[in-house]
Amino acid sequence: MGIRDRKKPSSKNPPVFSHEFIIQNHADIVSCGAMIVLLGLMFEISAKFAVVFVTLQYNVTVPGTEESDSVSYYHYGFKDMAAVFFYMLAAIIVHAIIQEYVLDKINRRMHFSKTKHSKFNESGQLSVFYFISCIWGGSILFSDNYISNPLSLWEGYPHTLMSFQQKFFYICQLAYWFHALPELYFQKARKEDIPRQLIYIGLYLFHITGAYLLNLNRLGLVLLVLHYFIELLFHISRLLYFCDEKNQKGFTVWALLFILGRLLTLTLSVLTVGFGLAGAENQVLDVNSGNFNVLFVRISVLAAICCTQAFMMWKFINFQLRRWREHKQTQNLKKKSVNTKNKPKRENKENGTNETITLNGADAARGRKEKSS
């Protein structure tokens, strides 16, 4: 069976190469393209071209000493675009597998509305991606000693050479966020959600590409792991909230970590770019050697990071205000419902007392008539 990402099974098969056909069978079509690339590795004529798509390019072997062996490092180049394209196809296939075999089954059981359905799918996909990225990025931080030695974030700049895991991490990050663009079409994203998703996809691509090309890969790795961990907590909290609306404690923890994360991001950025790189000896622009440590680039990097953090804080404040208003409205509705339930009881009690008074008056009048008679 092929991988099919369809929301509503239709009795009639859509016409070939129609929009509905491509959406229903996009995972099969993409998997065929990926298989063609992999089959190219089997033949000598096409292997030279297929290798560019599958394996990492621009490796440099650093000879070792008597105590250590030689180590292979990598730098970036134009051929990385081919690897990003191939792993973008792989991301589309994995996206369809998670959607069909995990999220769609949960959606059928929970019977979500259209709004909750789209948000649940979004949080489910991003939770898997953020979880894997946090574990992968954290292992790179510990193995390359970036946590134990924070000075390595700016010492020895430009950091043109990367380990295999570090470069592969960046290739997969770019591939994932590029794959999110066609997924807006494949998943039939709502028109009101497309601008929001385009903004955050564009911000991810802009910052990841900037850190990769400006040889700020160490700082970018630290900031990505920090940001992904906070976003992972948010999307897990949203998944739990959709399953049971009483589960809202996760949002409180996320709100505190979100503010701390913005402060840590600004602190690390200013320390690395504003102080560390500003105090380096080599501050001459040299594209060939990968040195971008000049005043204009440093100001541009800090301005981009500060503007992004300010934009995120603005969205965060609006989100909290909206939640507060919704919570207040629900409380007001509960109070009104309680008042409306109590009102008829009071009216019935008053009517009952009036009826007893009239009945007692009538009985007394009858007694007086009987006595007079």
mmCIF file of C-alpha atoms in Angstrom:
data_model
loop_
_atom_site.group_PDB
_atom_site.id
_atom_site.type_symbol
_atom_site.label_atom_id
_atom_site.label_comp_id
_atom_site.label_asym_id
_atom_site.label_seq_id
_atom_site.Cartn_x
_atom_site.Cartn_y
_atom_site.Cartn_z
ATOM 1 C CA MET A 1 0.000 0.000 0.000
ATOM 2 C CA GLY A 2 1.181 3.484 -0.788
ATOM 3 C CA ILE A 3 1.239 6.340 1.669
ATOM 4 C CA ARG A 4 -1.845 8.472 1.131
ATOM 5 C CA ASP A 5 -2.588 11.675 3.010
ATOM 6 C CA ARG A 6 -6.326 12.135 2.640
ATOM 7 C CA LYS A 7 -8.758 13.611 5.092
ATOM 8 C CA LYS A 8 -12.035 12.323 3.610
ATOM 9 C CA PRO A 9 -12.046 9.141 1.550
ATOM 10 C CA SER A 10 -14.000 9.657 -1.644
ATOM 11 C CA SER A 11 -15.840 6.941 -3.548
ATOM 12 C CA LYS A 12 -14.829 8.400 -6.922
ATOM 13 C CA ASN A 13 -11.207 8.493 -7.993
ATOM 14 C CA PRO A 14 -10.158 12.053 -8.909
ATOM 15 C CA PRO A 15 -8.778 12.719 -12.412
ATOM 16 C CA VAL A 16 -5.076 12.079 -12.872
ATOM 17 C CA PHE A 17 -2.860 15.121 -12.240
ATOM 18 C CA SER A 18 -5.787 17.086 -10.836
ATOM 19 C CA HIS A 19 -5.362 19.049 -7.617
ATOM 20 C CA GLU A 20 -7.243 16.447 -5.594
ATOM 21 C CA PHE A 21 -5.205 13.619 -7.118
ATOM 22 C CA ILE A 22 -1.899 15.325 -6.279
ATOM 23 C CA ILE A 23 -3.013 16.098 -2.723
ATOM 24 C CA GLN A 24 -4.211 12.529 -2.072
ATOM 25 C CA ASN A 25 -1.151 10.882 -3.605
ATOM 26 C CA HIS A 26 1.575 13.472 -2.982
ATOM 27 C CA ALA A 27 3.518 11.161 -0.652
ATOM 28 C CA ASP A 28 3.604 8.402 -3.291
ATOM 29 C CA ILE A 29 4.730 10.871 -5.957
ATOM 30 C CA VAL A 30 7.476 12.288 -3.751
ATOM 31 C CA SER A 31 8.640 8.816 -2.681
ATOM 32 C CA CYS A 32 9.005 7.870 -6.355
ATOM 33 C CA GLY A 33 11.241 10.904 -6.878
ATOM 34 C CA ALA A 34 13.369 9.940 -3.862
ATOM 35 C CA MET A 35 13.653 6.347 -5.134
ATOM 36 C CA ILE A 36 14.902 7.595 -8.494
ATOM 37 C CA VAL A 37 17.708 9.452 -6.721
ATOM 38 C CA LEU A 38 18.597 6.371 -4.646
ATOM 39 C CA LEU A 39 18.541 4.098 -7.703
ATOM 40 C CA GLY A 40 20.995 6.471 -9.345
ATOM 41 C CA LEU A 41 23.589 5.353 -6.790
ATOM 42 C CA MET A 42 23.580 1.855 -8.273
ATOM 43 C CA PHE A 43 24.930 2.852 -11.689
ATOM 44 C CA GLU A 44 28.348 4.299 -12.318
ATOM 45 C CA ILE A 45 27.147 6.858 -14.852
ATOM 46 C CA SER A 46 24.529 8.425 -12.557
ATOM 47 C CA ALA A 47 26.282 7.795 -9.236
ATOM 48 C CA LYS A 48 28.332 10.989 -9.523
ATOM 49 C CA PHE A 49 25.154 13.062 -9.691
ATOM 50 C CA ALA A 50 23.129 11.047 -7.166
ATOM 51 C CA VAL A 51 25.853 11.219 -4.518
ATOM 52 C CA VAL A 52 25.518 15.018 -4.439
ATOM 53 C CA PHE A 53 21.889 14.657 -3.332
ATOM 54 C CA VAL A 54 22.381 11.954 -0.699
ATOM 55 C CA THR A 55 25.764 12.545 0.954
ATOM 56 C CA LEU A 56 27.342 15.658 2.446
ATOM 57 C CA GLN A 57 29.849 17.502 0.292
ATOM 58 C CA TYR A 58 32.918 19.696 0.925
ATOM 59 C CA ASN A 59 34.695 17.462 3.421
ATOM 60 C CA VAL A 60 38.158 18.378 4.682
ATOM 61 C CA THR A 61 40.435 15.895 6.437
ATOM 62 C CA VAL A 62 42.526 17.350 9.227
ATOM 63 C CA PRO A 63 45.617 15.209 9.851
ATOM 64 C CA GLY A 64 45.965 13.988 13.399
ATOM 65 C CA THR A 65 48.907 13.874 15.730
ATOM 66 C CA GLU A 66 50.657 10.917 17.272
ATOM 67 C CA GLU A 67 48.059 10.765 20.035
ATOM 68 C CA SER A 68 44.927 11.265 17.882
ATOM 69 C CA ASP A 69 43.746 10.102 14.469
ATOM 70 C CA SER A 70 42.803 12.307 11.546
ATOM 71 C CA VAL A 71 39.363 13.936 11.683
ATOM 72 C CA SER A 72 37.007 14.851 8.813
ATOM 73 C CA TYR A 73 35.267 18.232 8.869
ATOM 74 C CA TYR A 74 32.891 19.922 6.445
ATOM 75 C CA HIS A 75 32.218 23.414 5.158
ATOM 76 C CA TYR A 76 29.331 24.704 3.067
ATOM 77 C CA GLY A 77 28.931 25.330 -0.655
ATOM 78 C CA PHE A 78 26.426 25.438 -3.526
ATOM 79 C CA LYS A 79 26.110 21.649 -3.673
ATOM 80 C CA ASP A 80 24.393 21.719 -0.288
ATOM 81 C CA MET A 81 21.252 22.859 -2.089
ATOM 82 C CA ALA A 82 20.973 19.399 -3.674
ATOM 83 C CA ALA A 83 21.185 17.714 -0.256
ATOM 84 C CA VAL A 84 18.573 20.103 1.142
ATOM 85 C CA PHE A 85 16.251 19.222 -1.764
ATOM 86 C CA PHE A 86 16.629 15.452 -1.274
ATOM 87 C CA TYR A 87 16.044 15.582 2.481
ATOM 88 C CA MET A 88 13.108 17.897 1.881
ATOM 89 C CA LEU A 89 11.531 15.029 -0.074
ATOM 90 C CA ALA A 90 12.284 12.712 2.851
ATOM 91 C CA ALA A 91 10.635 15.187 5.238
ATOM 92 C CA ILE A 92 7.456 15.217 3.118
ATOM 93 C CA ILE A 93 7.307 11.404 3.247
ATOM 94 C CA VAL A 94 7.825 11.293 7.030
ATOM 95 C CA HIS A 95 5.221 14.047 7.441
ATOM 96 C CA ALA A 96 2.659 11.951 5.543
ATOM 97 C CA ILE A 97 3.457 8.819 7.582
ATOM 98 C CA ILE A 98 2.967 10.637 10.905
ATOM 99 C CA GLN A 99 -0.213 12.277 9.619
ATOM 100 C CA GLU A 100 -1.879 9.112 8.359
ATOM 101 C CA TYR A 101 -0.811 6.515 10.891
ATOM 102 C CA VAL A 102 -0.831 8.617 14.077
ATOM 103 C CA LEU A 103 -2.643 11.957 13.900
ATOM 104 C CA ASP A 104 -5.551 10.944 11.657
ATOM 105 C CA LYS A 105 -6.370 7.979 13.906
ATOM 106 C CA ILE A 106 -6.425 10.237 16.974
ATOM 107 C CA ASN A 107 -8.594 12.784 15.143
ATOM 108 C CA ARG A 108 -11.173 10.127 14.279
ATOM 109 C CA ARG A 109 -11.494 9.167 17.938
ATOM 110 C CA MET A 110 -11.593 12.687 19.352
ATOM 111 C CA HIS A 111 -13.990 14.202 16.772
ATOM 112 C CA PHE A 112 -12.388 17.647 16.756
ATOM 113 C CA SER A 113 -13.870 20.683 15.055
ATOM 114 C CA LYS A 114 -12.190 22.057 11.920
ATOM 115 C CA THR A 115 -10.230 24.666 13.872
ATOM 116 C CA LYS A 116 -9.030 22.210 16.497
ATOM 117 C CA HIS A 117 -8.344 19.625 13.798
ATOM 118 C CA SER A 118 -5.865 21.857 11.958
ATOM 119 C CA LYS A 119 -4.208 23.057 15.175
ATOM 120 C CA PHE A 120 -3.927 19.508 16.502
ATOM 121 C CA ASN A 121 -2.233 18.364 13.299
ATOM 122 C CA GLU A 122 0.140 21.325 13.407
ATOM 123 C CA SER A 123 1.095 20.730 17.039
ATOM 124 C CA GLY A 124 1.459 16.997 16.484
ATOM 125 C CA GLN A 125 3.867 17.413 13.572
ATOM 126 C CA LEU A 126 5.906 20.138 15.261
ATOM 127 C CA SER A 127 6.102 18.230 18.550
ATOM 128 C CA VAL A 128 7.807 15.307 16.812
ATOM 129 C CA PHE A 129 10.189 17.609 14.952
ATOM 130 C CA TYR A 130 11.082 19.718 18.011
ATOM 131 C CA PHE A 131 11.600 16.626 20.171
ATOM 132 C CA ILE A 132 14.023 15.021 17.698
ATOM 133 C CA SER A 133 15.818 18.328 17.083
ATOM 134 C CA CYS A 134 16.276 18.984 20.824
ATOM 135 C CA ILE A 135 17.796 15.565 21.441
ATOM 136 C CA TRP A 136 19.966 15.727 18.320
ATOM 137 C CA GLY A 137 21.111 19.310 18.889
ATOM 138 C CA GLY A 138 21.740 18.698 22.595
ATOM 139 C CA SER A 139 23.956 15.713 21.827
ATOM 140 C CA ILE A 140 26.017 17.871 19.432
ATOM 141 C CA LEU A 141 26.378 20.593 22.069
ATOM 142 C CA PHE A 142 27.732 18.112 24.610
ATOM 143 C CA SER A 143 29.936 16.159 22.191
ATOM 144 C CA ASP A 144 31.559 19.342 20.813
ATOM 145 C CA ASN A 145 31.924 20.841 24.329
ATOM 146 C CA TYR A 146 29.951 23.998 23.568
ATOM 147 C CA ILE A 147 28.168 23.790 26.929
ATOM 148 C CA SER A 148 31.262 23.238 29.050
ATOM 149 C CA ASN A 149 33.226 25.924 27.150
ATOM 150 C CA PRO A 150 30.941 28.893 26.281
ATOM 151 C CA LEU A 151 33.940 30.888 25.005
ATOM 152 C CA SER A 152 34.049 28.551 22.005
ATOM 153 C CA LEU A 153 30.966 30.340 20.655
ATOM 154 C CA TRP A 154 33.179 33.189 19.447
ATOM 155 C CA GLU A 155 36.782 32.070 19.921
ATOM 156 C CA GLY A 156 38.475 30.933 16.732
ATOM 157 C CA TYR A 157 35.981 32.686 14.449
ATOM 158 C CA PRO A 158 35.341 32.120 11.545
ATOM 159 C CA HIS A 159 34.027 28.640 12.298
ATOM 160 C CA THR A 160 34.167 27.439 8.711
ATOM 161 C CA LEU A 161 34.684 23.769 9.597
ATOM 162 C CA MET A 162 31.843 21.736 11.058
ATOM 163 C CA SER A 163 31.589 18.158 12.231
ATOM 164 C CA PHE A 164 29.485 15.705 10.244
ATOM 165 C CA GLN A 165 26.652 15.785 12.782
ATOM 166 C CA GLN A 166 26.613 19.571 12.937
ATOM 167 C CA LYS A 167 26.439 20.057 9.179
ATOM 168 C CA PHE A 168 23.871 17.293 8.760
ATOM 169 C CA PHE A 169 21.798 18.947 11.495
ATOM 170 C CA TYR A 170 21.711 22.225 9.576
ATOM 171 C CA ILE A 171 20.910 20.464 6.290
ATOM 172 C CA CYS A 172 17.958 18.685 7.914
ATOM 173 C CA GLN A 173 16.764 21.906 9.554
ATOM 174 C CA LEU A 174 16.708 23.730 6.236
ATOM 175 C CA ALA A 175 15.069 20.736 4.538
ATOM 176 C CA TYR A 176 12.296 20.580 7.124
ATOM 177 C CA TRP A 177 11.355 24.237 6.946
ATOM 178 C CA PHE A 178 11.498 24.235 3.144
ATOM 179 C CA HIS A 179 9.203 21.200 3.133
ATOM 180 C CA ALA A 180 6.695 23.186 5.235
ATOM 181 C CA LEU A 181 5.971 25.438 2.234
ATOM 182 C CA PRO A 182 4.479 22.772 -0.092
ATOM 183 C CA GLU A 183 2.772 21.183 2.911
ATOM 184 C CA LEU A 184 0.511 24.236 3.078
ATOM 185 C CA TYR A 185 -0.878 23.054 -0.273
ATOM 186 C CA PHE A 186 -0.820 19.337 0.471
ATOM 187 C CA GLN A 187 -2.609 19.731 3.826
ATOM 188 C CA LYS A 188 -5.182 22.184 2.442
ATOM 189 C CA ALA A 189 -4.299 24.885 4.935
ATOM 190 C CA ARG A 190 -7.034 27.401 5.627
ATOM 191 C CA LYS A 191 -6.640 30.818 4.024
ATOM 192 C CA GLU A 192 -6.679 32.620 7.377
ATOM 193 C CA ASP A 193 -3.832 30.398 8.670
ATOM 194 C CA ILE A 194 -1.530 30.741 5.647
ATOM 195 C CA PRO A 195 -0.142 34.256 6.448
ATOM 196 C CA ARG A 196 0.715 33.249 10.019
ATOM 197 C CA GLN A 197 2.452 30.060 8.904
ATOM 198 C CA LEU A 198 4.343 31.823 6.116
ATOM 199 C CA ILE A 199 5.689 34.347 8.634
ATOM 200 C CA TYR A 200 7.115 31.824 11.082
ATOM 201 C CA ILE A 201 8.426 29.551 8.280
ATOM 202 C CA GLY A 202 10.166 32.552 6.727
ATOM 203 C CA LEU A 203 11.666 33.568 10.086
ATOM 204 C CA TYR A 204 13.059 30.075 10.650
ATOM 205 C CA LEU A 205 14.589 29.906 7.167
ATOM 206 C CA PHE A 206 16.016 33.412 7.466
ATOM 207 C CA HIS A 207 17.764 32.823 10.793
ATOM 208 C CA ILE A 208 18.967 29.267 10.113
ATOM 209 C CA THR A 209 20.336 30.235 6.692
ATOM 210 C CA GLY A 210 21.967 33.356 8.131
ATOM 211 C CA ALA A 211 23.720 31.410 10.908
ATOM 212 C CA TYR A 212 24.827 28.780 8.381
ATOM 213 C CA LEU A 213 26.211 31.177 5.763
ATOM 214 C CA LEU A 214 27.790 33.677 8.192
ATOM 215 C CA ASN A 215 29.651 30.846 9.966
ATOM 216 C CA LEU A 216 27.751 31.517 13.200
ATOM 217 C CA ASN A 217 26.770 27.865 13.317
ATOM 218 C CA ARG A 218 27.759 27.387 16.974
ATOM 219 C CA LEU A 219 25.658 30.276 18.227
ATOM 220 C CA GLY A 220 22.809 29.251 15.941
ATOM 221 C CA LEU A 221 22.892 25.697 17.280
ATOM 222 C CA VAL A 222 22.645 26.853 20.910
ATOM 223 C CA LEU A 223 19.802 29.280 20.173
ATOM 224 C CA LEU A 224 17.901 26.706 18.105
ATOM 225 C CA VAL A 225 18.009 24.055 20.847
ATOM 226 C CA LEU A 226 16.887 26.628 23.424
ATOM 227 C CA HIS A 227 14.038 27.862 21.242
ATOM 228 C CA TYR A 228 12.932 24.364 20.187
ATOM 229 C CA PHE A 229 12.727 23.183 23.795
ATOM 230 C CA ILE A 230 10.354 26.025 24.701
ATOM 231 C CA GLU A 231 8.246 25.480 21.580
ATOM 232 C CA LEU A 232 8.102 21.742 22.306
ATOM 233 C CA LEU A 233 6.578 22.472 25.715
ATOM 234 C CA PHE A 234 3.985 24.779 24.133
ATOM 235 C CA HIS A 235 2.820 22.278 21.512
ATOM 236 C CA ILE A 236 2.682 19.409 24.016
ATOM 237 C CA SER A 237 0.588 21.633 26.287
ATOM 238 C CA ARG A 238 -1.727 22.416 23.378
ATOM 239 C CA LEU A 239 -2.121 18.718 22.533
ATOM 240 C CA LEU A 240 -3.038 17.949 26.138
ATOM 241 C CA TYR A 241 -5.451 20.881 26.160
ATOM 242 C CA PHE A 242 -7.238 19.586 23.053
ATOM 243 C CA CYS A 243 -7.603 16.160 24.664
ATOM 244 C CA ASP A 244 -8.936 17.655 27.903
ATOM 245 C CA GLU A 245 -9.592 21.381 28.309
ATOM 246 C CA LYS A 246 -8.838 21.146 32.030
ATOM 247 C CA ASN A 247 -5.135 20.591 31.256
ATOM 248 C CA GLN A 248 -3.922 24.208 31.266
ATOM 249 C CA LYS A 249 -0.992 24.073 33.694
ATOM 250 C CA GLY A 250 1.452 23.472 30.845
ATOM 251 C CA PHE A 251 0.714 26.916 29.402
ATOM 252 C CA THR A 252 1.738 28.572 32.673
ATOM 253 C CA VAL A 253 5.097 26.774 32.712
ATOM 254 C CA TRP A 254 5.578 27.571 29.039
ATOM 255 C CA ALA A 255 4.853 31.281 29.630
ATOM 256 C CA LEU A 256 7.581 31.518 32.277
ATOM 257 C CA LEU A 257 10.120 29.630 30.155
ATOM 258 C CA PHE A 258 9.203 31.702 27.114
ATOM 259 C CA ILE A 259 10.180 34.942 28.860
ATOM 260 C CA LEU A 260 13.388 33.386 30.211
ATOM 261 C CA GLY A 261 14.183 32.037 26.755
ATOM 262 C CA ARG A 262 13.900 35.483 25.179
ATOM 263 C CA LEU A 263 16.223 36.932 27.829
ATOM 264 C CA LEU A 264 18.768 34.120 27.372
ATOM 265 C CA THR A 265 18.651 34.517 23.593
ATOM 266 C CA LEU A 266 19.367 38.233 23.792
ATOM 267 C CA THR A 267 22.081 37.694 26.412
ATOM 268 C CA LEU A 268 23.930 35.029 24.416
ATOM 269 C CA SER A 269 23.609 37.027 21.196
ATOM 270 C CA VAL A 270 24.987 40.220 22.743
ATOM 271 C CA LEU A 271 27.835 38.361 24.470
ATOM 272 C CA THR A 272 28.830 36.463 21.333
ATOM 273 C CA VAL A 273 28.316 39.081 18.623
ATOM 274 C CA GLY A 274 28.477 42.338 20.569
ATOM 275 C CA PHE A 275 31.414 41.553 22.843
ATOM 276 C CA GLY A 276 33.134 38.334 21.741
ATOM 277 C CA LEU A 277 33.412 39.003 18.004
ATOM 278 C CA ALA A 278 33.845 42.741 18.555
ATOM 279 C CA GLY A 279 36.989 42.039 20.564
ATOM 280 C CA ALA A 280 38.521 39.708 17.966
ATOM 281 C CA GLU A 281 41.699 40.767 16.208
ATOM 282 C CA ASN A 282 40.674 39.859 12.661
ATOM 283 C CA GLN A 283 37.861 42.245 11.659
ATOM 284 C CA VAL A 284 38.346 42.380 7.897
ATOM 285 C CA LEU A 285 35.632 41.214 5.523
ATOM 286 C CA ASP A 286 36.914 38.193 3.596
ATOM 287 C CA VAL A 287 34.280 36.109 1.828
ATOM 288 C CA ASN A 288 36.789 33.522 0.576
ATOM 289 C CA SER A 289 37.993 32.689 4.084
ATOM 290 C CA GLY A 290 34.468 32.996 5.533
ATOM 291 C CA ASN A 291 35.221 35.945 7.803
ATOM 292 C CA PHE A 292 32.188 38.244 8.169
ATOM 293 C CA ASN A 293 33.302 39.834 11.423
ATOM 294 C CA VAL A 294 32.782 43.489 10.514
ATOM 295 C CA LEU A 295 30.756 46.195 12.234
ATOM 296 C CA PHE A 296 27.949 46.279 9.665
ATOM 297 C CA VAL A 297 27.386 42.523 9.813
ATOM 298 C CA ARG A 298 27.461 42.463 13.606
ATOM 299 C CA ILE A 299 24.913 45.284 13.849
ATOM 300 C CA SER A 300 22.708 43.577 11.252
ATOM 301 C CA VAL A 301 22.814 40.263 13.118
ATOM 302 C CA LEU A 302 21.962 41.851 16.466
ATOM 303 C CA ALA A 303 19.213 43.962 14.891
ATOM 304 C CA ALA A 304 17.657 40.897 13.260
ATOM 305 C CA ILE A 305 17.752 38.924 16.522
ATOM 306 C CA CYS A 306 16.367 41.819 18.602
ATOM 307 C CA CYS A 307 13.549 42.524 16.125
ATOM 308 C CA THR A 308 12.593 38.856 16.052
ATOM 309 C CA GLN A 309 12.549 38.612 19.850
ATOM 310 C CA ALA A 310 10.456 41.793 20.080
ATOM 311 C CA PHE A 311 8.017 40.399 17.508
ATOM 312 C CA MET A 312 7.736 37.140 19.451
ATOM 313 C CA MET A 313 7.120 39.001 22.701
ATOM 314 C CA TRP A 314 4.408 41.073 21.030
ATOM 315 C CA LYS A 315 2.709 37.916 19.771
ATOM 316 C CA PHE A 316 3.113 36.348 23.219
ATOM 317 C CA ILE A 317 1.465 39.317 24.980
ATOM 318 C CA ASN A 318 -1.449 39.254 22.513
ATOM 319 C CA PHE A 319 -1.829 35.523 23.063
ATOM 320 C CA GLN A 320 -1.932 35.936 26.844
ATOM 321 C CA LEU A 321 -4.436 38.803 26.611
ATOM 322 C CA ARG A 322 -6.667 36.751 24.339
ATOM 323 C CA ARG A 323 -6.554 33.804 26.754
ATOM 324 C CA TRP A 324 -7.357 36.123 29.659
ATOM 325 C CA ARG A 325 -10.364 37.570 27.804
ATOM 326 C CA GLU A 326 -11.625 34.105 26.878
ATOM 327 C CA HIS A 327 -11.224 32.933 30.461
ATOM 328 C CA LYS A 328 -13.102 36.000 31.716
ATOM 329 C CA GLN A 329 -15.909 35.464 29.204
ATOM 330 C CA THR A 330 -16.310 31.841 30.244
ATOM 331 C CA GLN A 331 -16.508 32.873 33.890
ATOM 332 C CA ASN A 332 -19.162 35.479 33.079
ATOM 333 C CA LEU A 333 -21.168 32.919 31.125
ATOM 334 C CA LYS A 334 -20.993 30.488 34.032
ATOM 335 C CA LYS A 335 -22.215 33.177 36.431
ATOM 336 C CA LYS A 336 -25.102 34.066 34.113
ATOM 337 C CA SER A 337 -26.065 30.417 33.746
ATOM 338 C CA VAL A 338 -26.059 29.975 37.534
ATOM 339 C CA ASN A 339 -28.204 33.098 37.986
ATOM 340 C CA THR A 340 -30.725 32.010 35.362
ATOM 341 C CA LYS A 341 -31.033 28.617 37.057
ATOM 342 C CA ASN A 342 -31.692 30.201 40.471
ATOM 343 C CA LYS A 343 -34.264 32.765 39.265
ATOM 344 C CA PRO A 344 -37.146 30.388 38.411
ATOM 345 C CA LYS A 345 -36.728 28.633 41.764
ATOM 346 C CA ARG A 346 -37.173 31.910 43.588
ATOM 347 C CA GLU A 347 -40.206 32.794 41.477
ATOM 348 C CA ASN A 348 -41.756 29.414 42.181
ATOM 349 C CA LYS A 349 -41.178 29.869 45.896
ATOM 350 C CA GLU A 350 -42.820 33.298 45.799
ATOM 351 C CA ASN A 351 -45.765 31.965 43.782
ATOM 352 C CA GLY A 352 -46.110 29.118 46.252
ATOM 353 C CA THR A 353 -46.262 31.459 49.229
ATOM 354 C CA ASN A 354 -48.822 33.683 47.471
ATOM 355 C CA GLU A 355 -50.962 30.679 46.690
ATOM 356 C CA THR A 356 -50.871 29.491 50.317
ATOM 357 C CA ILE A 357 -51.821 32.977 51.507
ATOM 358 C CA THR A 358 -54.835 33.163 49.184
ATOM 359 C CA LEU A 359 -55.915 29.656 50.110
ATOM 360 C CA ASN A 360 -55.735 30.450 53.824
ATOM 361 C CA GLY A 361 -57.755 33.635 53.254
ATOM 362 C CA ALA A 362 -60.441 31.723 51.358
ATOM 363 C CA ASP A 363 -60.693 29.098 54.082
ATOM 364 C CA ALA A 364 -61.058 31.780 56.755
ATOM 365 C CA ALA A 365 -63.883 33.478 54.808
ATOM 366 C CA ARG A 366 -65.745 30.204 54.461
ATOM 367 C CA GLY A 367 -65.482 29.627 58.218
ATOM 368 C CA ARG A 368 -66.965 33.004 58.960
ATOM 369 C CA LYS A 369 -69.906 32.363 56.631
ATOM 370 C CA GLU A 370 -70.592 28.997 58.242
ATOM 371 C CA LYS A 371 -70.582 30.576 61.729
ATOM 372 C CA SER A 372 -72.915 33.394 60.678
ATOM 373 C CA SER A 373 -75.286 30.906 59.113
#
